[in-house]
Coordinates of C-alpha atoms and ligand atoms in Angstrom, one line a residue:
M1174 CA 15.3 -16.8 -4.8
H1175 CA 11.9 -16.6 -4.2
L1176 CA 9.5 -13.9 -5.8
F1177 CA 5.9 -13.0 -4.8
S1178 CA 4.0 -10.2 -6.4
L1179 CA 1.2 -8.0 -5.2
I1180 CA -1.6 -7.7 -7.5
G1181 CA -4.3 -5.3 -5.7
G1182 CA -5.6 -2.5 -7.8
V1183 CA -4.1 -0.5 -10.7
G1184 CA -0.6 -0.9 -9.1
H1185 CA 1.4 0.2 -5.9
H1186 CA 2.1 3.8 -7.3
Q1187 CA -1.0 5.7 -6.0
G1188 CA -1.6 7.8 -9.2
A1189 CA -1.0 4.8 -11.4
W1190 CA -4.6 4.6 -12.6
R1191 CA -4.2 7.9 -14.2
R1192 CA -1.9 6.4 -16.8
P1193 CA -3.7 6.8 -20.1
N1194 CA -3.4 3.1 -21.1
S1195 CA -4.5 1.7 -17.4
R1196 CA -7.1 -0.6 -17.0
A1197 CA -8.8 1.5 -14.1
E1198 CA -12.0 1.0 -15.4
G1199 CA -12.0 -2.8 -15.4
A1200 CA -10.1 -3.0 -12.0
M1201 CA -12.8 -4.9 -10.0
T1202 CA -13.6 -7.5 -12.7
L1203 CA -12.3 -11.2 -12.5
D1204 CA -10.9 -10.6 -16.1
Y1205 CA -8.5 -7.8 -14.9
Y1206 CA -7.3 -10.1 -12.0
S1207 CA -7.1 -13.1 -14.1
D1208 CA -5.0 -11.8 -16.6
I1209 CA -2.5 -10.3 -14.0
A1210 CA -2.5 -13.7 -12.2
A1211 CA -1.8 -15.4 -15.6
L1212 CA 0.8 -13.1 -16.2
A1213 CA 2.6 -13.9 -12.9
E1214 CA 2.1 -17.7 -13.5
R1215 CA 3.9 -17.3 -16.8
G1216 CA 6.8 -15.9 -14.8
K1217 CA 6.6 -18.6 -12.3
I1218 CA 6.2 -16.5 -9.6
D1219 CA 5.6 -18.3 -6.3
A1220 CA 2.8 -16.4 -5.0
L1221 CA 0.5 -13.6 -5.6
L1222 CA -0.4 -11.3 -2.9
M1223 CA -3.9 -9.4 -2.1
A1224 CA -3.4 -6.8 0.3
D1225 CA -6.2 -5.4 2.3
G1226 CA -7.4 -2.6 4.7
L1227 CA -10.5 -2.3 6.4
S1228 CA -12.0 1.5 6.0
V1229 CA -11.8 3.9 3.5
N1230 CA -9.8 7.0 3.8
G1231 CA -11.8 9.9 2.4
P1232 CA -9.0 12.4 1.1
R1233 CA -7.0 9.4 -0.2
L1234 CA -10.0 7.9 -2.3
A1235 CA -10.4 11.2 -4.1
S1236 CA -7.0 10.9 -5.8
A1237 CA -6.0 7.3 -5.6
S1238 CA -7.0 4.4 -7.1
F1239 CA -9.3 2.0 -4.8
P1240 CA -8.2 -1.5 -4.8
H1241 CA -10.2 -3.1 -2.1
V1242 CA -11.8 -6.1 -3.6
E1243 CA -12.2 -8.7 -0.9
P1244 CA -9.2 -11.0 -0.9
M1245 CA -10.8 -14.4 -0.1
T1246 CA -13.5 -13.9 -2.5
M1247 CA -11.2 -12.9 -5.4
L1248 CA -8.2 -15.7 -4.6
S1249 CA -11.1 -18.1 -4.7
A1250 CA -12.1 -17.1 -8.1
L1251 CA -8.4 -16.9 -9.1
A1252 CA -7.7 -20.5 -7.8
A1253 CA -10.1 -21.7 -10.6
R1254 CA -8.1 -19.7 -13.3
T1255 CA -4.7 -20.4 -12.0
S1256 CA -2.9 -24.0 -11.5
R1257 CA 0.1 -23.6 -9.8
I1258 CA 0.7 -20.0 -8.6
G1259 CA 0.3 -19.4 -4.8
L1260 CA -2.5 -17.3 -3.4
V1261 CA -1.7 -14.9 -0.4
G1262 CA -4.7 -13.1 1.4
S1263 CA -4.1 -10.6 4.0
V1264 CA -6.8 -11.1 6.8
S1265 CA -6.9 -8.9 10.0
T1266 CA -6.7 -10.8 13.3
T1267 CA -8.3 -7.5 14.8
F1268 CA -11.3 -7.5 13.2
S1269 CA -12.4 -11.3 12.5
E1270 CA -13.0 -14.3 14.5
P1271 CA -10.3 -17.3 14.3
Y1272 CA -13.0 -20.1 13.4
N1273 CA -14.5 -18.3 10.2
V1274 CA -11.0 -17.3 9.1
A1275 CA -9.7 -20.8 9.7
R1276 CA -12.4 -22.2 7.7
Q1277 CA -11.7 -19.8 4.6
F1278 CA -8.0 -20.6 4.3
A1279 CA -8.7 -24.1 4.9
T1280 CA -11.3 -24.1 2.2
L1281 CA -8.8 -21.8 -0.2
D1282 CA -6.2 -24.4 0.3
H1283 CA -8.5 -27.3 -1.0
I1284 CA -10.0 -25.5 -3.6
S1285 CA -6.3 -24.5 -5.0
A1286 CA -5.2 -28.1 -4.3
G1287 CA -2.4 -26.3 -1.7
R1288 CA -1.7 -23.1 -3.0
A1289 CA -3.3 -20.9 -0.2
A1290 CA -1.2 -18.6 2.6
W1291 CA -2.7 -16.2 5.2
N1292 CA -0.8 -12.7 5.3
I1293 CA -1.8 -12.1 9.0
V1294 CA -2.3 -8.5 9.8
T1295 CA -3.3 -6.7 12.9
S1296 CA -4.6 -3.5 11.3
G1297 CA -3.7 0.0 11.6
H1298 CA -7.2 1.4 10.8
G1299 CA -10.5 -0.1 10.5
E1300 CA -11.9 0.4 14.3
L1301 CA -14.7 2.6 13.2
N1302 CA -16.3 -0.2 11.0
F1303 CA -16.1 -2.9 14.1
G1304 CA -18.1 -1.1 16.7
D1305 CA -15.1 0.2 18.4
A1306 CA -14.5 3.7 19.5
S1307 CA -10.6 3.3 19.2
L1308 CA -8.2 1.3 17.7
P1309 CA -6.7 -1.5 20.5
S1310 CA -3.1 -0.6 21.2
H1311 CA -0.5 -2.1 19.3
S1312 CA 0.7 -4.2 22.0
D1313 CA -3.2 -5.4 22.5
R1314 CA -3.7 -5.9 18.9
Y1315 CA -0.5 -8.4 18.9
E1316 CA -1.8 -10.1 22.0
R1317 CA -4.9 -10.9 20.6
A1318 CA -3.3 -12.4 17.5
D1319 CA -0.9 -14.2 19.5
E1320 CA -4.0 -16.4 21.0
Y1321 CA -5.7 -16.1 17.4
L1322 CA -3.1 -17.9 15.9
E1323 CA -3.3 -20.6 18.5
V1324 CA -6.8 -21.2 17.9
V1325 CA -6.3 -21.1 14.0
T1326 CA -3.6 -23.6 13.8
A1327 CA -5.4 -25.8 16.5
L1328 CA -8.5 -25.7 14.3
W1329 CA -6.2 -26.7 11.1
D1330 CA -4.9 -29.5 13.2
S1331 CA -8.2 -30.7 14.5
W1332 CA -8.5 -33.3 11.8
E1333 CA -5.5 -35.7 11.3
S1334 CA -5.0 -36.5 8.0
D1335 CA -6.2 -39.8 7.5
A1336 CA -9.3 -39.1 9.4
I1337 CA -11.6 -39.7 6.5
V1338 CA -12.2 -43.0 5.9
L1339 CA -14.9 -43.4 3.0
D1340 CA -15.7 -47.0 3.9
R1341 CA -18.6 -46.9 1.6
A1342 CA -19.6 -50.7 2.6
N1343 CA -19.7 -49.9 6.2
G1344 CA -21.0 -46.4 6.0
V1345 CA -17.9 -45.0 8.0
Y1346 CA -17.4 -41.4 6.5
A1347 CA -14.6 -40.4 9.2
D1348 CA -12.8 -42.1 12.1
A1349 CA -14.1 -39.8 14.8
A1350 CA -11.1 -40.5 17.0
K1351 CA -9.0 -38.9 14.7
V1352 CA -10.9 -35.7 14.7
H1353 CA -10.4 -33.5 17.8
R1354 CA -11.9 -30.9 19.7
I1355 CA -9.5 -28.0 20.5
D1356 CA -11.5 -26.9 23.8
H1357 CA -9.8 -23.5 23.5
V1358 CA -10.4 -21.2 26.8
G1359 CA -8.2 -18.0 26.8
K1360 CA -8.5 -14.2 27.2
H1361 CA -10.1 -13.4 23.9
F1362 CA -11.8 -16.6 22.6
K1363 CA -13.6 -19.8 23.6
V1364 CA -13.8 -22.1 20.8
E1365 CA -14.7 -25.8 21.1
G1366 CA -13.9 -27.4 17.5
P1367 CA -13.0 -29.1 15.5
L1368 CA -12.8 -27.6 12.5
N1369 CA -15.9 -28.3 10.1
V1370 CA -13.4 -28.5 7.2
P1371 CA -11.2 -31.6 6.7
R1372 CA -7.1 -30.9 7.0
S1373 CA -6.1 -29.5 3.7
P1374 CA -3.8 -30.4 1.3
Q1375 CA -0.7 -28.4 2.7
G1376 CA -1.6 -29.8 6.1
R1377 CA -1.7 -26.1 6.9
P1378 CA -2.2 -23.1 4.5
V1379 CA 1.5 -21.0 4.9
L1380 CA 1.5 -18.4 7.2
V1381 CA 3.0 -15.3 6.5
Q1382 CA 3.6 -12.0 8.2
A1383 CA 5.2 -8.7 8.3
G1384 CA 6.0 -7.5 11.8
S1385 CA 8.6 -5.2 12.3
S1386 CA 8.1 -3.5 15.5
A1387 CA 10.0 -5.8 18.2
T1388 CA 6.7 -7.1 19.4
G1389 CA 6.0 -7.8 15.5
R1390 CA 9.2 -9.6 15.1
T1391 CA 8.5 -11.5 18.3
F1392 CA 5.1 -12.8 16.7
A1393 CA 6.8 -13.6 13.2
A1394 CA 9.6 -15.4 15.0
K1395 CA 7.1 -17.4 16.7
H1396 CA 4.4 -18.2 13.7
A1397 CA 5.3 -16.8 10.2
E1398 CA 6.9 -19.2 7.6
V1399 CA 7.6 -16.0 5.1
V1400 CA 8.2 -12.8 7.0
F1401 CA 7.9 -9.4 4.7
T1402 CA 9.4 -6.2 5.5
A1403 CA 9.6 -2.6 4.3
Q1404 CA 13.5 -1.5 4.2
Q1405 CA 15.3 1.4 2.4
T1406 CA 18.8 -0.1 2.3
L1407 CA 20.7 -3.2 2.3
A1408 CA 22.2 -2.6 5.7
G1409 CA 18.8 -2.2 7.2
C1410 CA 17.6 -5.7 5.4
Q1411 CA 20.7 -7.5 6.7
D1412 CA 19.8 -6.2 10.4
F1413 CA 16.2 -7.3 10.0
Y1414 CA 17.4 -10.6 8.2
S1415 CA 20.0 -11.5 11.1
D1416 CA 17.2 -10.5 13.8
I1417 CA 14.3 -12.4 12.6
K1418 CA 16.6 -15.5 12.0
A1419 CA 18.0 -15.5 15.4
R1420 CA 14.5 -15.0 16.8
V1421 CA 13.6 -17.8 14.9
R1422 CA 16.4 -19.7 16.2
A1423 CA 15.5 -18.9 19.8
E1424 CA 11.9 -20.2 19.3
G1425 CA 13.6 -23.6 18.6
R1426 CA 12.6 -23.5 15.0
D1427 CA 14.7 -23.9 11.8
P1428 CA 15.5 -20.6 10.2
E1429 CA 15.9 -22.1 6.9
K1430 CA 12.4 -22.5 7.0
V1431 CA 11.5 -19.0 7.5
K1432 CA 12.0 -17.0 4.7
V1433 CA 12.5 -13.1 4.7
F1434 CA 11.3 -11.0 1.5
P1435 CA 11.8 -7.1 1.8
G1436 CA 9.0 -5.3 -0.4
V1437 CA 10.4 -3.6 -3.5
H1438 CA 9.0 -1.5 -5.9
P1439 CA 10.8 -2.1 -9.3
L1440 CA 10.9 0.5 -12.0
V1441 CA 12.2 -1.3 -14.9
G1442 CA 12.8 0.0 -18.4
S1443 CA 14.5 -1.8 -21.3
T1444 CA 17.3 1.1 -20.6
E1445 CA 18.1 3.1 -17.4
A1446 CA 17.2 6.0 -19.3
E1447 CA 13.7 4.4 -20.2
A1448 CA 13.4 3.6 -16.5
L1449 CA 14.0 7.4 -15.3
R1450 CA 11.8 8.7 -17.6
M1451 CA 8.7 6.4 -16.2
E1452 CA 9.8 7.3 -12.9
D1453 CA 9.2 11.0 -14.1
E1454 CA 6.2 10.0 -15.8
L1455 CA 4.7 8.7 -12.5
R1456 CA 6.4 11.6 -10.4
H1457 CA 3.7 13.8 -12.4
L1458 CA 0.6 11.5 -11.5
I1459 CA 0.9 12.7 -7.6
R1460 CA -1.3 15.2 -6.5
M1461 CA 0.8 17.1 -3.7
D1462 CA -2.6 18.5 -2.3
T1463 CA -4.0 15.0 -1.3
G1464 CA -0.4 13.4 -0.9
M1465 CA 0.0 16.0 1.9
T1466 CA -3.1 14.3 3.7
W1467 CA -1.6 11.2 3.3
L1468 CA 1.8 12.0 4.4
S1469 CA 0.2 13.5 7.5
K1470 CA -1.1 10.3 8.3
Q1471 CA 1.9 8.6 8.0
L1472 CA 3.6 10.8 10.1
G1473 CA 1.5 10.1 13.4
G1474 CA -1.6 12.6 12.1
I1475 CA 0.3 15.7 12.6
D1476 CA -0.7 18.9 11.0
I1477 CA 1.9 19.8 8.6
S1478 CA -0.8 21.8 6.2
G1479 CA 1.0 25.2 7.2
L1480 CA 4.4 24.3 6.5
D1481 CA 6.8 24.8 3.7
P1482 CA 6.8 21.8 1.5
S1483 CA 10.0 22.5 -0.1
K1484 CA 11.7 22.2 3.4
P1485 CA 12.1 19.0 5.8
V1486 CA 9.7 18.9 8.6
P1487 CA 10.9 20.2 11.9
E1488 CA 12.1 17.6 14.1
E1489 CA 10.1 18.5 17.5
L1490 CA 6.9 18.2 15.4
L1491 CA 7.2 14.5 15.0
P1492 CA 6.1 12.2 17.6
A1493 CA 8.0 9.7 19.5
V1494 CA 7.9 6.2 17.6
D1495 CA 6.6 4.2 20.9
T1496 CA 3.7 6.5 20.9
V1497 CA 2.3 5.7 17.3
Q1498 CA -0.5 3.3 17.3
E1499 CA -0.8 2.9 13.6
R1500 CA 1.8 1.3 11.4
R1501 CA 4.7 2.1 13.8
S1502 CA 7.2 0.6 11.9
R1503 CA 6.4 2.4 8.6
Y1504 CA 6.3 5.7 10.4
E1505 CA 9.9 4.8 11.9
I1506 CA 11.0 5.0 8.1
F1507 CA 9.5 8.2 7.3
R1508 CA 10.9 9.7 10.6
Q1509 CA 14.3 8.4 9.2
L1510 CA 14.0 10.0 6.3
A1511 CA 12.5 13.1 7.6
V1512 CA 15.1 13.4 10.1
E1513 CA 18.3 11.9 8.8
E1514 CA 17.8 12.0 5.3
K1515 CA 16.2 15.6 5.6
Y1516 CA 13.7 15.0 2.9
S1517 CA 11.6 18.0 2.0
I1518 CA 7.9 17.3 2.5
N1519 CA 7.4 17.1 -1.2
R1520 CA 9.9 14.5 -1.1
L1521 CA 8.3 12.4 1.5
I1522 CA 5.1 12.9 -0.2
E1523 CA 6.5 11.7 -3.2
A1524 CA 8.0 8.5 -1.3
E1525 CA 4.3 7.9 0.3
V1526 CA 2.5 8.0 -3.1
M1527 CA 5.2 6.0 -5.0
S1528 CA 5.8 3.3 -2.7
A1529 CA 4.4 3.7 0.7
G1530 CA 7.9 3.7 2.3
H1531 CA 9.2 0.7 0.4
L1532 CA 12.3 0.6 -1.4
V1533 CA 12.0 1.7 -5.2
V1534 CA 14.9 0.7 -7.3
V1535 CA 15.2 2.2 -10.8
G1536 CA 16.8 0.7 -13.8
A1537 CA 17.7 -1.7 -16.6
P1538 CA 16.8 -5.7 -16.0
E1539 CA 20.4 -6.5 -15.6
Q1540 CA 20.7 -3.7 -13.2
I1541 CA 17.7 -4.6 -11.0
A1542 CA 18.6 -8.2 -11.2
D1543 CA 22.1 -7.3 -9.7
R1544 CA 20.5 -5.5 -6.9
F1545 CA 18.3 -8.7 -6.1
A1546 CA 21.5 -10.7 -6.7
K1547 CA 23.5 -8.9 -3.9
W1548 CA 20.9 -8.9 -1.4
V1549 CA 20.3 -12.4 -1.5
A1550 CA 24.1 -13.2 -1.4
E1551 CA 25.1 -10.7 1.5
G1552 CA 22.6 -11.9 3.8
G1553 CA 19.7 -9.3 3.3
A1554 CA 16.8 -11.6 1.9
D1555 CA 15.7 -14.9 0.8
G1556 CA 13.3 -13.3 -2.0
F1557 CA 11.6 -10.3 -2.7
M1558 CA 7.7 -9.2 -2.1
L1559 CA 7.4 -7.3 -5.7
L1560 CA 5.1 -4.3 -5.6
P1561 CA 4.7 -3.5 -9.3
S1562 CA 4.1 0.3 -9.7
Y1563 CA 1.6 0.2 -12.5
L1564 CA -0.5 -3.0 -13.4
P1565 CA -0.7 -5.1 -15.6
E1566 CA 2.4 -3.4 -17.6
G1567 CA 4.8 -3.0 -14.5
L1568 CA 4.3 -6.7 -13.8
E1569 CA 5.1 -7.5 -17.6
L1570 CA 8.4 -5.6 -17.5
I1571 CA 9.4 -7.5 -14.5
V1572 CA 8.3 -11.4 -15.9
D1573 CA 9.8 -10.3 -19.2
G1574 CA 12.9 -8.4 -18.1
I1575 CA 14.2 -9.2 -14.6
I1576 CA 13.1 -12.7 -14.4
P1577 CA 15.0 -13.9 -17.3
E1578 CA 17.8 -11.9 -16.2
L1579 CA 17.7 -13.9 -12.3
R1580 CA 17.4 -17.1 -14.7
R1581 CA 20.4 -16.5 -16.6
R1582 CA 22.6 -16.2 -13.4
G1583 CA 20.8 -19.4 -12.1
L1584 CA 18.9 -17.8 -9.3
F1585 CA 15.4 -18.0 -10.4
R1586 CA 13.1 -21.2 -11.5
S1587 CA 12.4 -21.6 -15.2
D1588 CA 9.4 -23.9 -14.2
Y1589 CA 7.6 -24.9 -11.2
T1590 CA 9.0 -28.2 -9.8
G1591 CA 6.2 -28.9 -7.6
T1592 CA 2.3 -28.2 -7.4
T1593 CA 1.8 -26.7 -3.7
L1594 CA 3.2 -23.3 -2.4
R1595 CA 4.9 -25.1 0.2
D1596 CA 6.9 -27.1 -2.7
H1597 CA 7.5 -23.7 -4.3
L1598 CA 9.0 -22.3 -0.9
G1599 CA 10.9 -25.5 -0.1
L1600 CA 8.7 -25.8 3.3
D1601 CA 7.8 -29.3 4.6
P1602 CA 4.2 -30.3 4.0
L1603 CA 2.7 -30.7 7.6
T1604 CA 0.8 -34.1 8.2
G1605 CA -1.7 -35.1 11.1
S1606 CA 1.0 -36.6 12.8
D1607 CA 2.5 -32.8 13.3
R1608 CA -0.1 -31.9 15.7
G1609 CA 1.2 -30.6 18.6
Ligands
FMN378 C1 5.1 -6.3 2.1 C2 4.0 -6.1 3.3 C3 2.3 -6.1 3.1 C4 1.4 -5.7 3.8 N1 0.3 -5.9 3.6 C5 -0.7 -5.6 4.7 C6 -2.0 -5.5 4.2 O1 -2.3 -5.9 3.3 N2 -2.8 -5.2 5.2 C7 -2.1 -4.5 6.5 O2 -3.4 -4.0 7.1 N3 -1.3 -4.4 6.9 C8 -0.1 -4.7 5.8 N4 1.2 -4.7 5.9 C9 1.7 -4.1 7.2 C10 2.0 -5.0 8.4 O3 1.0 -6.1 8.8 C11 2.6 -4.4 9.6 O4 1.6 -3.8 10.5 C12 3.8 -3.4 9.4 O5 4.8 -3.9 8.5 C13 4.2 -2.9 10.6 O6 4.7 -3.9 11.6 P1 4.2 -3.7 13.0 O7 2.7 -3.9 13.2 O8 4.8 -4.8 13.7 O9 4.6 -2.3 13.5 C14 2.1 -5.1 5.2 C15 3.3 -4.9 5.2 C16 4.4 -5.1 4.5 C17 5.8 -5.1 4.8

């Protein structure tokens, strides 16, 4: 089983910063992030994820911790303070250029000695900071992302792995015949290449993606090596898992080499009662007034301010799924909770603030380990994207509670056996000869 962990901010629960012993004051410091990374590395977790978004939501800012340190900067610093753990950064294909991003990840892969991964995101917001009046449509964003990936991977491959000669006697630095222009000309990009960074230790940094919509899944099947997903049930995970693996097979790729990790928000205590107590404590940190604004955004921007929060949202107010241009698949989860599960508005706010629609598992370490084991055994997951509610203690409870339980069952490593993220994930290194 593989485990990634989110390390952004004070925790995945939006009110976690309010806990009396949270380290909210230091949450922008390198020491804070280093402590969390060291903890994750002590647990032999495969990789850390630094999530990202490219705008500030005013009402949200008023009550939620604001974790958005720039991922590539922080991961570069963490590369120096860690030695084995993988470093995954979210970077948007909608609001960046492929040459810069190819360079950044190749460099991160070099300075971390083969631990870099890119969480490819298409962004559901940020347009007002990048000169556009409106967000490009969901399908346009994926179309650009597809071409973007073509360019980035060609740039990473533009240096064959033995291109650097370093012949000091004859003054030959590189074999120019092994460094190639890419001459890409497409609808969105015109890039000559080659990259100005030589081929990186993993050949290519690992590609991660979380496409959940049909377009997103097609994209993931074509490009990703790790696929994240937000699901509420084992059945939902099994459907997603088998669909992704089938799509990967249809692309002519090996399904074993594409890992599916549902996001899970574990609330662990030494006993179930303690975990439930913690859940209750966190529930009291939710500000319902600002929660209402966030929920409205999650529901496609509808006005819910005049509704009775103890009742479900009337179905006729909810927009059709394919009209939502932002985080469409996350909207689907909230729509389903509202319509099928008849969640009240208050309960939907809790689901948003607590875990942003990810599955919350509450219990003692053995109970959570049972759940993880079942999901992997029954074809729902190859591992999990852990979203600790509060940091660093929430991760400590995972590392010292859940992980030892998984080890006892022979389901998780006791130590790293390799040095690169590809080693941890059982993915093949890519060499210069893999240029296609
Ligand atoms: C575990 C996980 C982490 C994610 N991290 C980010 C992120 O850091 N930044 C971002 O803009 N979107 C992030 N997303 C959202 C996805 O990129 C994607 O937009 C979402 O899953 C909806 O899929 P769709 O675009 O195919 O509808 C994440 C999703 C998941 C499940």
